[in-house]
CSV table of C-alpha atoms and ligand atoms in Angstrom, one decimal:
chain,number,residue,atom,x,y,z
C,13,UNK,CA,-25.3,-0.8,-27.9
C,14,UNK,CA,-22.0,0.6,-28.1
C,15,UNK,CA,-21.9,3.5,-30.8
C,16,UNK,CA,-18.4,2.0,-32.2
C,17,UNK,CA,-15.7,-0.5,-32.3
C,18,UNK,CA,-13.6,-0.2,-28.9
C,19,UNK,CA,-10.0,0.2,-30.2
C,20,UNK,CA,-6.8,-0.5,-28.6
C,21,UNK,CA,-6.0,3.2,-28.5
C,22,UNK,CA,-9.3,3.8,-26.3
C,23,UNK,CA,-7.6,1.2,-23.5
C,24,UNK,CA,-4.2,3.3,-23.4
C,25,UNK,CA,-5.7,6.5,-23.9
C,26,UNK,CA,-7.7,6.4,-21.0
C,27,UNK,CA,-5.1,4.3,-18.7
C,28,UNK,CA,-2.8,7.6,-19.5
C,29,UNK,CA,-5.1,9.5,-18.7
C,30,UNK,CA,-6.1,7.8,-15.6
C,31,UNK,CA,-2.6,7.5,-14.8
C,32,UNK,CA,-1.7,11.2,-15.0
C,33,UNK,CA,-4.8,12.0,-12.2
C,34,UNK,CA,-2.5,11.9,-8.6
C,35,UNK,CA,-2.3,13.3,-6.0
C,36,UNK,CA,1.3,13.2,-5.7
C,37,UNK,CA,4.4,12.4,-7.7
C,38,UNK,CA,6.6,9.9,-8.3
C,39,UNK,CA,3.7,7.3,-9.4
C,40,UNK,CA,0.1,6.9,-8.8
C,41,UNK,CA,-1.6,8.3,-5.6
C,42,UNK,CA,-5.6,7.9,-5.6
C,43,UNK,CA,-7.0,7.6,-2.7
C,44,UNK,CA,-10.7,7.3,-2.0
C,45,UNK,CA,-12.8,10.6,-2.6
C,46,UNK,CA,-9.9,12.6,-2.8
C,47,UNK,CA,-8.7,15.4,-5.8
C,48,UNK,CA,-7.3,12.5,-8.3
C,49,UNK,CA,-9.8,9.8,-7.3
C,50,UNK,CA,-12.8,12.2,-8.5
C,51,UNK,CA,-11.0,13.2,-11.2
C,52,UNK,CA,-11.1,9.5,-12.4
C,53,UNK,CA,-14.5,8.9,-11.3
C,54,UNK,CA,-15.5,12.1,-13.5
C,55,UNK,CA,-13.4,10.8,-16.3
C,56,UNK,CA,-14.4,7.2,-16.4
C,57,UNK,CA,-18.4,8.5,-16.2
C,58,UNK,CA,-17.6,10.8,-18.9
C,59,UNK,CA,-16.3,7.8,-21.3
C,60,UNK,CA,-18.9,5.6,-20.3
C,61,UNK,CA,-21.7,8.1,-21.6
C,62,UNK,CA,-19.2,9.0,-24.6
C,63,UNK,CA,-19.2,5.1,-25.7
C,64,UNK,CA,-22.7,5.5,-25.5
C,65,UNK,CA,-23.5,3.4,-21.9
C,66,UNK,CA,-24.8,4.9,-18.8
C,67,UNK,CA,-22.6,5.8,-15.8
C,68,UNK,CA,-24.3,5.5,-12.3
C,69,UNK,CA,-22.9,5.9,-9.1
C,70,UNK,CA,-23.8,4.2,-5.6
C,71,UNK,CA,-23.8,5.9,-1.9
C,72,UNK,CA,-20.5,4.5,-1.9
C,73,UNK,CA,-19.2,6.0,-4.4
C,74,UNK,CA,-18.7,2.9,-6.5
C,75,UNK,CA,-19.5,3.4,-10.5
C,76,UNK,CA,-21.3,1.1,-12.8
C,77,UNK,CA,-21.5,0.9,-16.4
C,78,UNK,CA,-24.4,-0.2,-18.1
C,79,UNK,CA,-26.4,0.2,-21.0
C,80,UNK,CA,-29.1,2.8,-20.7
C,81,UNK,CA,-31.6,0.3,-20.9
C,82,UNK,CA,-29.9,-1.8,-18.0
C,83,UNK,CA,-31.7,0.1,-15.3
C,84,UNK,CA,-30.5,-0.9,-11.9
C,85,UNK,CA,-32.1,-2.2,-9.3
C,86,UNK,CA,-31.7,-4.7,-6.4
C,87,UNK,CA,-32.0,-7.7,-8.0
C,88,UNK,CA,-31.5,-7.1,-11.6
C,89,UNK,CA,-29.4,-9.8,-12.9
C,90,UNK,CA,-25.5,-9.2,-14.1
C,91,UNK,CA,-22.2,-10.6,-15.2
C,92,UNK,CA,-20.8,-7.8,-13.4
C,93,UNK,CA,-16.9,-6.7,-14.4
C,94,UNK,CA,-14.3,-4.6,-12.6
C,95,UNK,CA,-11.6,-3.6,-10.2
C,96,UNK,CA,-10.8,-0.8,-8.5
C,97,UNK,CA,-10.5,3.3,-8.6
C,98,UNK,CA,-8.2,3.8,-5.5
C,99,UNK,CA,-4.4,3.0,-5.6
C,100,UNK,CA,-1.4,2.6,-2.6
C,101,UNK,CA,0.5,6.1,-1.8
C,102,UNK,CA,3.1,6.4,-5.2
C,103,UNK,CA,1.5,3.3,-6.7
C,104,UNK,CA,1.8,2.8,-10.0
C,105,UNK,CA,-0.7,3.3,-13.5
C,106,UNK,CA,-2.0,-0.5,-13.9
C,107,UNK,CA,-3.1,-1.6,-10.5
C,108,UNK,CA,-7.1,-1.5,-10.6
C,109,UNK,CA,-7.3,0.6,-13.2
C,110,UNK,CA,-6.3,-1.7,-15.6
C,111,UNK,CA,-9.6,-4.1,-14.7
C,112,UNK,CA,-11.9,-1.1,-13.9
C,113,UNK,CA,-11.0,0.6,-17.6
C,114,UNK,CA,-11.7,-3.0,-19.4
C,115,UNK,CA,-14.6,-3.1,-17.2
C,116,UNK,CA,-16.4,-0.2,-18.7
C,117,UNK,CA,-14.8,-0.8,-22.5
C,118,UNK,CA,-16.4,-4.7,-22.1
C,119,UNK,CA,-18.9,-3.4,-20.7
C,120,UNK,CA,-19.5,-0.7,-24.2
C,121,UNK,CA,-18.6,-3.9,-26.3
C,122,UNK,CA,-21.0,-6.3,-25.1
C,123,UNK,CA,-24.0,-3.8,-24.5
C,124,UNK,CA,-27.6,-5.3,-26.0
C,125,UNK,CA,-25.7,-8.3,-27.6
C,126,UNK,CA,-25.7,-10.9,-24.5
C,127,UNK,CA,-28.9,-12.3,-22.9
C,128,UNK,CA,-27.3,-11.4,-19.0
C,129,UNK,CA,-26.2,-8.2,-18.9
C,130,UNK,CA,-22.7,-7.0,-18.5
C,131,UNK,CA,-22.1,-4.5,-16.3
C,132,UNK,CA,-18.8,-3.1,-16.1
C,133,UNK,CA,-18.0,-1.4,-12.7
C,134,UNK,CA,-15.0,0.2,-10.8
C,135,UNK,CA,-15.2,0.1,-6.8
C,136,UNK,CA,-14.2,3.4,-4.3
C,137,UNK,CA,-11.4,1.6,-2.2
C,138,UNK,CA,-9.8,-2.0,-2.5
C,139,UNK,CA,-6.3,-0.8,-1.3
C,140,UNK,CA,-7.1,-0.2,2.0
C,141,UNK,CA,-4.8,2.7,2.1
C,142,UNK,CA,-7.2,5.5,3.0
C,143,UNK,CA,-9.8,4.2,5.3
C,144,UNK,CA,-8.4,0.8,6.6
C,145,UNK,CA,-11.5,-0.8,6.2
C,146,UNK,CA,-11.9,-4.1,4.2
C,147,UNK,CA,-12.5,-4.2,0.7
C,148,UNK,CA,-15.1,-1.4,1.8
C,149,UNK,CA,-16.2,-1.1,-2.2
C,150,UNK,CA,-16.7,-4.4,-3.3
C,151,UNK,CA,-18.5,-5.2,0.2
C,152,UNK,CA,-21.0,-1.7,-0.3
C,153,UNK,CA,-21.7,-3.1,-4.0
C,154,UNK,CA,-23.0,-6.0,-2.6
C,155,UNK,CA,-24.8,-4.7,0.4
C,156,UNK,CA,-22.4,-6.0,3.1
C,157,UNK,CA,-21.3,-2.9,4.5
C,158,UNK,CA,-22.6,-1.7,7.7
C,159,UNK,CA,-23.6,2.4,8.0
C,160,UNK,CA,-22.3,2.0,11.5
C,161,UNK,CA,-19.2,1.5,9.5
C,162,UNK,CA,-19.9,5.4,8.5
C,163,UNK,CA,-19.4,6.6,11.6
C,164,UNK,CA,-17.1,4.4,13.1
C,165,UNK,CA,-14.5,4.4,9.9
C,166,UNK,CA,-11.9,6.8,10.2
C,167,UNK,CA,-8.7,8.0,7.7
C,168,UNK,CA,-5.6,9.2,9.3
C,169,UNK,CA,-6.8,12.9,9.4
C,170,UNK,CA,-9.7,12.0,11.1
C,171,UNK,CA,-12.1,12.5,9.1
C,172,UNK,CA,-15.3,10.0,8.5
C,173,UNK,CA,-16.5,7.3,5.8
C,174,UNK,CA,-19.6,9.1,5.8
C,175,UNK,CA,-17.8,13.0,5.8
C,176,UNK,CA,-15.7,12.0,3.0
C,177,UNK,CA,-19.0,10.1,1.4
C,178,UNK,CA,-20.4,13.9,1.5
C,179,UNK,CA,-17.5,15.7,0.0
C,180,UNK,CA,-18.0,13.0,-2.9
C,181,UNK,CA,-21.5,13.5,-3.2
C,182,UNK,CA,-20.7,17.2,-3.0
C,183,UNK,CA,-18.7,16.7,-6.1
C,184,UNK,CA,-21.3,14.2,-7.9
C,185,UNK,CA,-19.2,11.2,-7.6
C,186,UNK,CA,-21.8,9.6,-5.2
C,187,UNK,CA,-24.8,9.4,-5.0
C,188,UNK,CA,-27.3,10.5,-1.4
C,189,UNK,CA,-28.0,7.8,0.8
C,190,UNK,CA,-31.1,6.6,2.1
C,191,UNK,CA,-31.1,5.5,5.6
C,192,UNK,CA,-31.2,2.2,6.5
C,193,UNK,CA,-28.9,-0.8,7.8
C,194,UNK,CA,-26.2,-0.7,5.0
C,195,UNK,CA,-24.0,1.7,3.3
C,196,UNK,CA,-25.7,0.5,-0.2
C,197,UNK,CA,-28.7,-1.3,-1.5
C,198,UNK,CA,-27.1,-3.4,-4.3
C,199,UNK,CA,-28.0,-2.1,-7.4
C,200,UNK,CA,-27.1,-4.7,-9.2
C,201,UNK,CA,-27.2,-9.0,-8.4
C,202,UNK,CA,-23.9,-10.6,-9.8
C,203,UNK,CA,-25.0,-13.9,-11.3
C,204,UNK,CA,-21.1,-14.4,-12.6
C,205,UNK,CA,-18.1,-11.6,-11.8
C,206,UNK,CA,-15.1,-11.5,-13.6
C,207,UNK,CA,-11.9,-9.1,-12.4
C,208,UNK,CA,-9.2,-8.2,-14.7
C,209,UNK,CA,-6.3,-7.6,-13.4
C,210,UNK,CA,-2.2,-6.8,-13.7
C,211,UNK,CA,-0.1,-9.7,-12.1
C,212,UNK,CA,1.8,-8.3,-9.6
C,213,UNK,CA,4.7,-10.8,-9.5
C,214,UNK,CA,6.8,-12.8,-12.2
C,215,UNK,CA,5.3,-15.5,-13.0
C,216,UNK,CA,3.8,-15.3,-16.4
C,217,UNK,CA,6.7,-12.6,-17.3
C,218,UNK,CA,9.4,-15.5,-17.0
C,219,UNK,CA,7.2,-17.9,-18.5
C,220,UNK,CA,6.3,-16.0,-21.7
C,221,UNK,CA,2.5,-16.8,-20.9
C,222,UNK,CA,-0.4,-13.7,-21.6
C,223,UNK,CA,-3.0,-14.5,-19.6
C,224,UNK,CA,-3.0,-16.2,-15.9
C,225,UNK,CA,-6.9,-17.9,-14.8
C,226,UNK,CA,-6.6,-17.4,-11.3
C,227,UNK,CA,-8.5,-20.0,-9.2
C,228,UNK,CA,-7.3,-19.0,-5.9
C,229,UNK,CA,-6.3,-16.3,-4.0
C,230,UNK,CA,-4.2,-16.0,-0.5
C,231,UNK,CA,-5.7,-15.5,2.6
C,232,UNK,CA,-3.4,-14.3,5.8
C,233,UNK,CA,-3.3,-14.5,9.1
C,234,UNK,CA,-1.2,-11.6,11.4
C,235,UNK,CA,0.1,-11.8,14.5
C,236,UNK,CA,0.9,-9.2,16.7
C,237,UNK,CA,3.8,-10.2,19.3
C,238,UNK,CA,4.4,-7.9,22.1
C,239,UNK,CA,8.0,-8.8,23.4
C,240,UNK,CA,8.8,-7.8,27.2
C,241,UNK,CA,12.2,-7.6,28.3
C,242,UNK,CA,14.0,-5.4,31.0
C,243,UNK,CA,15.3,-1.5,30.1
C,244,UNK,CA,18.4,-1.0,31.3
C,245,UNK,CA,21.8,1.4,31.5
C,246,UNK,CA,23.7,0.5,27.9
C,247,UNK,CA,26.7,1.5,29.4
C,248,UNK,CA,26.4,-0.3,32.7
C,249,UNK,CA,24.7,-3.8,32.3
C,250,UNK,CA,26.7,-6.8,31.2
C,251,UNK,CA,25.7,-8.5,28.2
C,252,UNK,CA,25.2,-11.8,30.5
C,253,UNK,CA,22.6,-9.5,32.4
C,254,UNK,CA,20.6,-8.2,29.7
C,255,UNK,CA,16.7,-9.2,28.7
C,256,UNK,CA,17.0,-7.2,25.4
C,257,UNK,CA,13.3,-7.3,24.0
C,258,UNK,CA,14.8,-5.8,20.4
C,259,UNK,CA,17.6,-8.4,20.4
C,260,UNK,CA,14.5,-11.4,20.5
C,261,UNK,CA,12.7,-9.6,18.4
C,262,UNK,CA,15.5,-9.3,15.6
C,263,UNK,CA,15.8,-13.3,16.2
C,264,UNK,CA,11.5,-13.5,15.6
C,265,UNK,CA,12.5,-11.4,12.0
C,266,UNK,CA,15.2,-14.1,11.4
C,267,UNK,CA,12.8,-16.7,12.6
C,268,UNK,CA,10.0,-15.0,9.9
C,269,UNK,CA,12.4,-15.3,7.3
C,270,UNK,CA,14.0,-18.7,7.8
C,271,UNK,CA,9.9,-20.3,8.2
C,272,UNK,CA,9.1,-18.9,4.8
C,273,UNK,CA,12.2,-21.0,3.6
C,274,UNK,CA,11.5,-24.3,5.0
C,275,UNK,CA,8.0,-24.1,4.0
C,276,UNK,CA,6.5,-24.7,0.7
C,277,UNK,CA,6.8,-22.6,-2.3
C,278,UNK,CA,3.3,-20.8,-1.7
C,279,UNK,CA,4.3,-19.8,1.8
C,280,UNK,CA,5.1,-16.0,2.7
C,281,UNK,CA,6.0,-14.9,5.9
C,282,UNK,CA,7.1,-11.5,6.5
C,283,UNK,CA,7.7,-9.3,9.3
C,284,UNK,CA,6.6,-6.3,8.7
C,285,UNK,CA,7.3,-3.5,11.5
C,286,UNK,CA,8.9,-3.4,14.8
C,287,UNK,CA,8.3,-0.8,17.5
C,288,UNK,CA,10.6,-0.3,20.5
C,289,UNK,CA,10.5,0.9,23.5
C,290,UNK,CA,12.0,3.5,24.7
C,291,UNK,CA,14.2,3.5,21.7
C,292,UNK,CA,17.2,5.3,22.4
C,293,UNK,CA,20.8,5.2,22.2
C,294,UNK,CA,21.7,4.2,26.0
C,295,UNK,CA,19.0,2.1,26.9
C,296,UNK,CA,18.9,-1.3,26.3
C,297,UNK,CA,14.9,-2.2,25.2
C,298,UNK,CA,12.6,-2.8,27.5
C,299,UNK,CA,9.5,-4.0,25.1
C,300,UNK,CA,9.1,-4.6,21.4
C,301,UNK,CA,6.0,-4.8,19.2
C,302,UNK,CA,6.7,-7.1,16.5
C,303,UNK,CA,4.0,-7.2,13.7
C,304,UNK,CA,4.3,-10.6,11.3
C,305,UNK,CA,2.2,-12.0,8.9
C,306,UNK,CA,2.0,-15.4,6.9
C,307,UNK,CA,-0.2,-16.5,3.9
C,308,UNK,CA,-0.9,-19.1,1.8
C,309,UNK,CA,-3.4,-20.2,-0.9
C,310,UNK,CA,-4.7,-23.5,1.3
C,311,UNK,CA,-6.1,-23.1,4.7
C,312,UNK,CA,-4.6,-25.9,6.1
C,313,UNK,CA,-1.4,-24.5,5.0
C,314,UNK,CA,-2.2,-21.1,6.3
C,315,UNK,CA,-2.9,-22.4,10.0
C,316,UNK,CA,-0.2,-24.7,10.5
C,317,UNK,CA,2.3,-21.5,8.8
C,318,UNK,CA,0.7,-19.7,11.6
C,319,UNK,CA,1.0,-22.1,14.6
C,320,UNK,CA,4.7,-22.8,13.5
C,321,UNK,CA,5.3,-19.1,13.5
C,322,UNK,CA,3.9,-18.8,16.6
C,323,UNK,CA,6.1,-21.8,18.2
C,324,UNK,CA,9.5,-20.2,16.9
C,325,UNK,CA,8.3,-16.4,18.8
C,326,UNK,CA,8.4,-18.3,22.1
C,327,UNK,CA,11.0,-20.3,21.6
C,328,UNK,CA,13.0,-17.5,21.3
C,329,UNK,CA,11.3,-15.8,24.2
C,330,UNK,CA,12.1,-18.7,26.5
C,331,UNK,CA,15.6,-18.8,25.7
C,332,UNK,CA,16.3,-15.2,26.3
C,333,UNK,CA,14.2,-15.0,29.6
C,334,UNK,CA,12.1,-12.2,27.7
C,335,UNK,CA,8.0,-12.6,27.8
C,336,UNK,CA,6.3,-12.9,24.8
C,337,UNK,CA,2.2,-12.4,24.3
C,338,UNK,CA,0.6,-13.0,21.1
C,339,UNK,CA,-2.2,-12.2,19.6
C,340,UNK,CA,-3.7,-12.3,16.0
C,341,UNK,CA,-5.6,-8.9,15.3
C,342,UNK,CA,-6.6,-9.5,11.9
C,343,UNK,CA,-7.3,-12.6,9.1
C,344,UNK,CA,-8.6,-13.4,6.0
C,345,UNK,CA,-9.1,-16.8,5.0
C,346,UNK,CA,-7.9,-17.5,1.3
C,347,UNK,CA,-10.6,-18.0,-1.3
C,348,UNK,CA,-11.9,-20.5,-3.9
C,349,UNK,CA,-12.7,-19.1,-7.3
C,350,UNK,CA,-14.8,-20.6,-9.8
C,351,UNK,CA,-13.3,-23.9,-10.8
C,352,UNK,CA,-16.2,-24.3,-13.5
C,353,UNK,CA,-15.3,-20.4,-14.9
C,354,UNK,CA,-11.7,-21.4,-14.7
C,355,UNK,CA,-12.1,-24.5,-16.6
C,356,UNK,CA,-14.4,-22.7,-19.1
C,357,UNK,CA,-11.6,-19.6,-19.5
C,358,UNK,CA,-8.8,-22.6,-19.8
C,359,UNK,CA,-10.7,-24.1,-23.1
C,360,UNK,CA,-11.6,-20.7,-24.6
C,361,UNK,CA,-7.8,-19.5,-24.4
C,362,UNK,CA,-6.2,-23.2,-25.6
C,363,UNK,CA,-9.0,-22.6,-28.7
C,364,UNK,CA,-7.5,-19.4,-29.0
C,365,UNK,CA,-3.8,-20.6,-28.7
C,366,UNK,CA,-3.3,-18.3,-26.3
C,367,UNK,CA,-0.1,-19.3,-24.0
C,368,UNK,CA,-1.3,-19.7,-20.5
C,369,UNK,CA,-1.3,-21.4,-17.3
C,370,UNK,CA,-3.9,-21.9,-13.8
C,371,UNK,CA,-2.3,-19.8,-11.2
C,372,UNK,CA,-3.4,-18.5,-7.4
C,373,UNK,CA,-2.8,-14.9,-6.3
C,374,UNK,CA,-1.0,-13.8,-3.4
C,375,UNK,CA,-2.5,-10.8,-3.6
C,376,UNK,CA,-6.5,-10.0,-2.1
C,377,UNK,CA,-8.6,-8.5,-4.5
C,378,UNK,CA,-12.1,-7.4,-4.6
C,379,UNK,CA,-13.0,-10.6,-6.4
C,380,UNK,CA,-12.4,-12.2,-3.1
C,381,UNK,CA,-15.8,-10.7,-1.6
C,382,UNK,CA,-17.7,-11.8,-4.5
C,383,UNK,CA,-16.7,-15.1,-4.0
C,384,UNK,CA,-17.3,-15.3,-1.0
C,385,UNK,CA,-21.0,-14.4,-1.2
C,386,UNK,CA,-20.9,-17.4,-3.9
C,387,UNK,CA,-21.2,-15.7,-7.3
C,388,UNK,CA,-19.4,-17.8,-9.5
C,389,UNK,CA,-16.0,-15.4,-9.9
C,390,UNK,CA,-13.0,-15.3,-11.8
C,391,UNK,CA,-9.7,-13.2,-12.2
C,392,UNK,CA,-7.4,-12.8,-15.1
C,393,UNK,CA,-3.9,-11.8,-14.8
C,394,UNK,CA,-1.9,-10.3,-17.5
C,395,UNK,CA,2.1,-10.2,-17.1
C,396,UNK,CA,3.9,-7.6,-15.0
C,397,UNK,CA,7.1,-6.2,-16.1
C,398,UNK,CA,9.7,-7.6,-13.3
C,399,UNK,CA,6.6,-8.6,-11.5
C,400,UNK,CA,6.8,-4.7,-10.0
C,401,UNK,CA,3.3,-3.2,-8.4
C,402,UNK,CA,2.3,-1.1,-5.7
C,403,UNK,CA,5.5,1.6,-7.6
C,404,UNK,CA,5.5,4.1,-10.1
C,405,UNK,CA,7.9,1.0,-12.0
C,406,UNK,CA,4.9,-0.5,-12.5
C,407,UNK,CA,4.3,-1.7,-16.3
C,408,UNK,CA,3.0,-4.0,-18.7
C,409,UNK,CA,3.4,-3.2,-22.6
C,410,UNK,CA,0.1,-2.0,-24.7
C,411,UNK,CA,0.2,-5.0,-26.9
C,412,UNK,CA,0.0,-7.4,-23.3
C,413,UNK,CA,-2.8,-5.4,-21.8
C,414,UNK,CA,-5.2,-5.3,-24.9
C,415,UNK,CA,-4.2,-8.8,-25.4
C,416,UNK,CA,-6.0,-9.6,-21.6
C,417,UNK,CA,-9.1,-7.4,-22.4
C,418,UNK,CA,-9.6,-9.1,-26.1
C,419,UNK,CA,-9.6,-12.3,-23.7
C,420,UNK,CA,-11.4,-11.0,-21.2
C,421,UNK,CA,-13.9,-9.5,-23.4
C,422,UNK,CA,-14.7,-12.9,-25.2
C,423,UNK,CA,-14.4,-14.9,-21.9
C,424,UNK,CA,-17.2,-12.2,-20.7
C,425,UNK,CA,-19.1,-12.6,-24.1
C,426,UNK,CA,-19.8,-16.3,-23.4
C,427,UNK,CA,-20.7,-16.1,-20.0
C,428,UNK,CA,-23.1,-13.9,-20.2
C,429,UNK,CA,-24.3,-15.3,-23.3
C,430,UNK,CA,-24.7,-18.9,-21.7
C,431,UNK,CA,-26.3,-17.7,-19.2
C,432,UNK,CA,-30.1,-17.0,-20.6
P,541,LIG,ZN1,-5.4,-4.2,-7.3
């Protein structure tokens, strides 16, 4: 049991604290098993012991907070509770460590007084900023990552998943692995996971609303259009004669832009990088890589956004004589939460009178893998000032974010209570 009240000094406090550990200014820069990231690993392991719960790391670097008497092991039973460590480069103080804080303070409130036991728990990387590799945390926790993946998963430096895995171990914010198929043996089995988390838009900001039950969450789809004109003299060929891969390429942006308008209001299409060839002053391009990607909450949605998107590229490739290929390196389909945990957090928060609404996320979040896997899983969003994330801007007041964790807390309180 926790050896006192949790206060809501004890949520700021250590989302200061966990704010100031960065690798770089302006903002928040924590990237996987570097300086800041096992500064916050130390700092949250610290609290957890201080508060009276255990603190135990996985090979992967993800930390779990448990009572003492919650020993883990594969197949121990757990309403597990959480977000991530890791941020984006000059992020901001809320993202993930918002839900990985209340994890372990719900986690120190709720320890020996529910018959499933909570587990609080804060991931490695969800960002995908450092490694490029999907929702590599949540998927270790649950035994889903690969240790070819150790090898074969590089960051920008070059360095390894499993060397930077070493230097973390090194520094006692993981734990040795033992060999076998996956990066982790689950130490844990999520019967119910909850994920607490800042907004990231303006939704409940401009509606006056303190707590968001999100049911869904976005997938995407990406396509990668490689645009192949002719590269000629700028100063000698005639507009008339020109296959300008950059000039269809700038129509595909406009094309991006004007989808996302005639679609419906959980569409978002964006084009997000363009590379030219050569690229240079007196040379009219030659080829363009184009990178675009659309999303939406319904899968239906998100394949017809995709097709349609696809259909304007050559459209505009066939009018300007250019050649467009297309392919679609990467997806994730959007994911179902827990209708049932969303209809129970919906009654708890009118009893409450808590002013609040069902919403979707556009946003992936570890809560996504969980889901997937089937545990019955549920995020909670708590305003964002301007709806700013992923920048130092980020911010939502005190009195917002302890208002989410009393929520959360309780929410967590009768799920794991219900579920002898
Ligand atoms: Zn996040």
């Amino acid at each position: 049991m926790a050896n006192r009240e949790i206060e809501p000094q004890d949520l700021q406090k250590l989302l200061e604290s966990l704010g100031a550990m960065t690798d770089a200014t302006p903002g928040v820069t924590r990237l996987a098993y570097g300086p800041a990231w096992c500064d916050g690993h130390r700092l949250l392991a610290t609290t957890a012991r201080d508060l009276g719960l255990a603190a135990t790391s996985d090979p992967a670097g993800n930390l779990y907070f448990h009572a003492p008497d919650v020993r883990p092991h594969a197949g121990r039973d757990a309403l597990m509770i959480g977000s991530h460590l890791d941020s984006v480069v000059h992020g901001g103080a809320y993202d993930g460590a918002y839900g990985a804080v209340s994890g372990l303070l719900v986690a120190a409130s709720l320890a020996g007084k529910t018959s499933l036991p909570v587990v609080g728990f804060a991931t490695c990387e969800e960002d995908e900023v450092r490694f490029g590799n999907r929702m590599m945390g949540a998927r270790s926790m649950l035994g889903l990552a690969e240790s070819s993946e150790l090898e074969s998963v590089h960051d920008g430096a070059g360095i390894s998943w499993g060397d930077a895995l070493k230097d973390a171990e090194a520094l006692g914010c993981a734990t040795p692995r033992v060999t076998g198929a996956h990066v982790v043996t689950p130490l844990f089995t999520p019967k119910r996971m909850l994920e607490l988390h800042i907004e990231q838009g303006p939704v409940l900001e401009a509606a006056h609303e303190s707590i968001g039950i999100v049911d869904r969450i976005a997938g995407f789809r990406r396509l990668r259009v490689r645009v192949t004109g002719e590269a000629r003299h700028a100063g000698t060929t005639p507009a008339a004669a020109r296959h300008d891969a950059l000039a269809a390429a700038a129509e595909m942006v406009l094309a991006a832009e004007a989808l996302a308008k005639d679609s419906d209001e959980a569409s978002r299409v964006t084009a997000g990088n363009v590379r030219v060839d050569p690229g240079n002053y007196n040379v009219v391009p030659g080829a363009c890589e184009l990178w675009l990607e659309v999303r939406h909450v319904m899968p239906s949605s998100l394949d017809a956004l995709a097709d349609e998107m696809d259909k304007r590229c050559r459209a505009v490739g066939n009018r300007r004589g250019v050649r467009v290929l297309i392919d679609r390196p990467s997806e994730q389909p959007p994911t179902t939460l827990s209708s049932e945990l969303a209809d129970q957090a919906a009654a708890l928060a009118r009893r409450l009178k808590i002013a609040h609404r069902r919403m979707t996320s556009g946003a992936g979040h570890d809560a996504m893998v969980f889901a997937q896997q089937g545990v019955p899983t549920l995020m909670i969003f708590v305003p964002s000032r301007g709806g700013i994330s992923h920048a130092p801007e980020e911010f939502t007041s005190p009195e917002a974010l302890w208002d989410g964790f009393k929520f959360t807390r309780d929410l967590a309180a009768q799920l794991a209570g219900d579920a002898a």
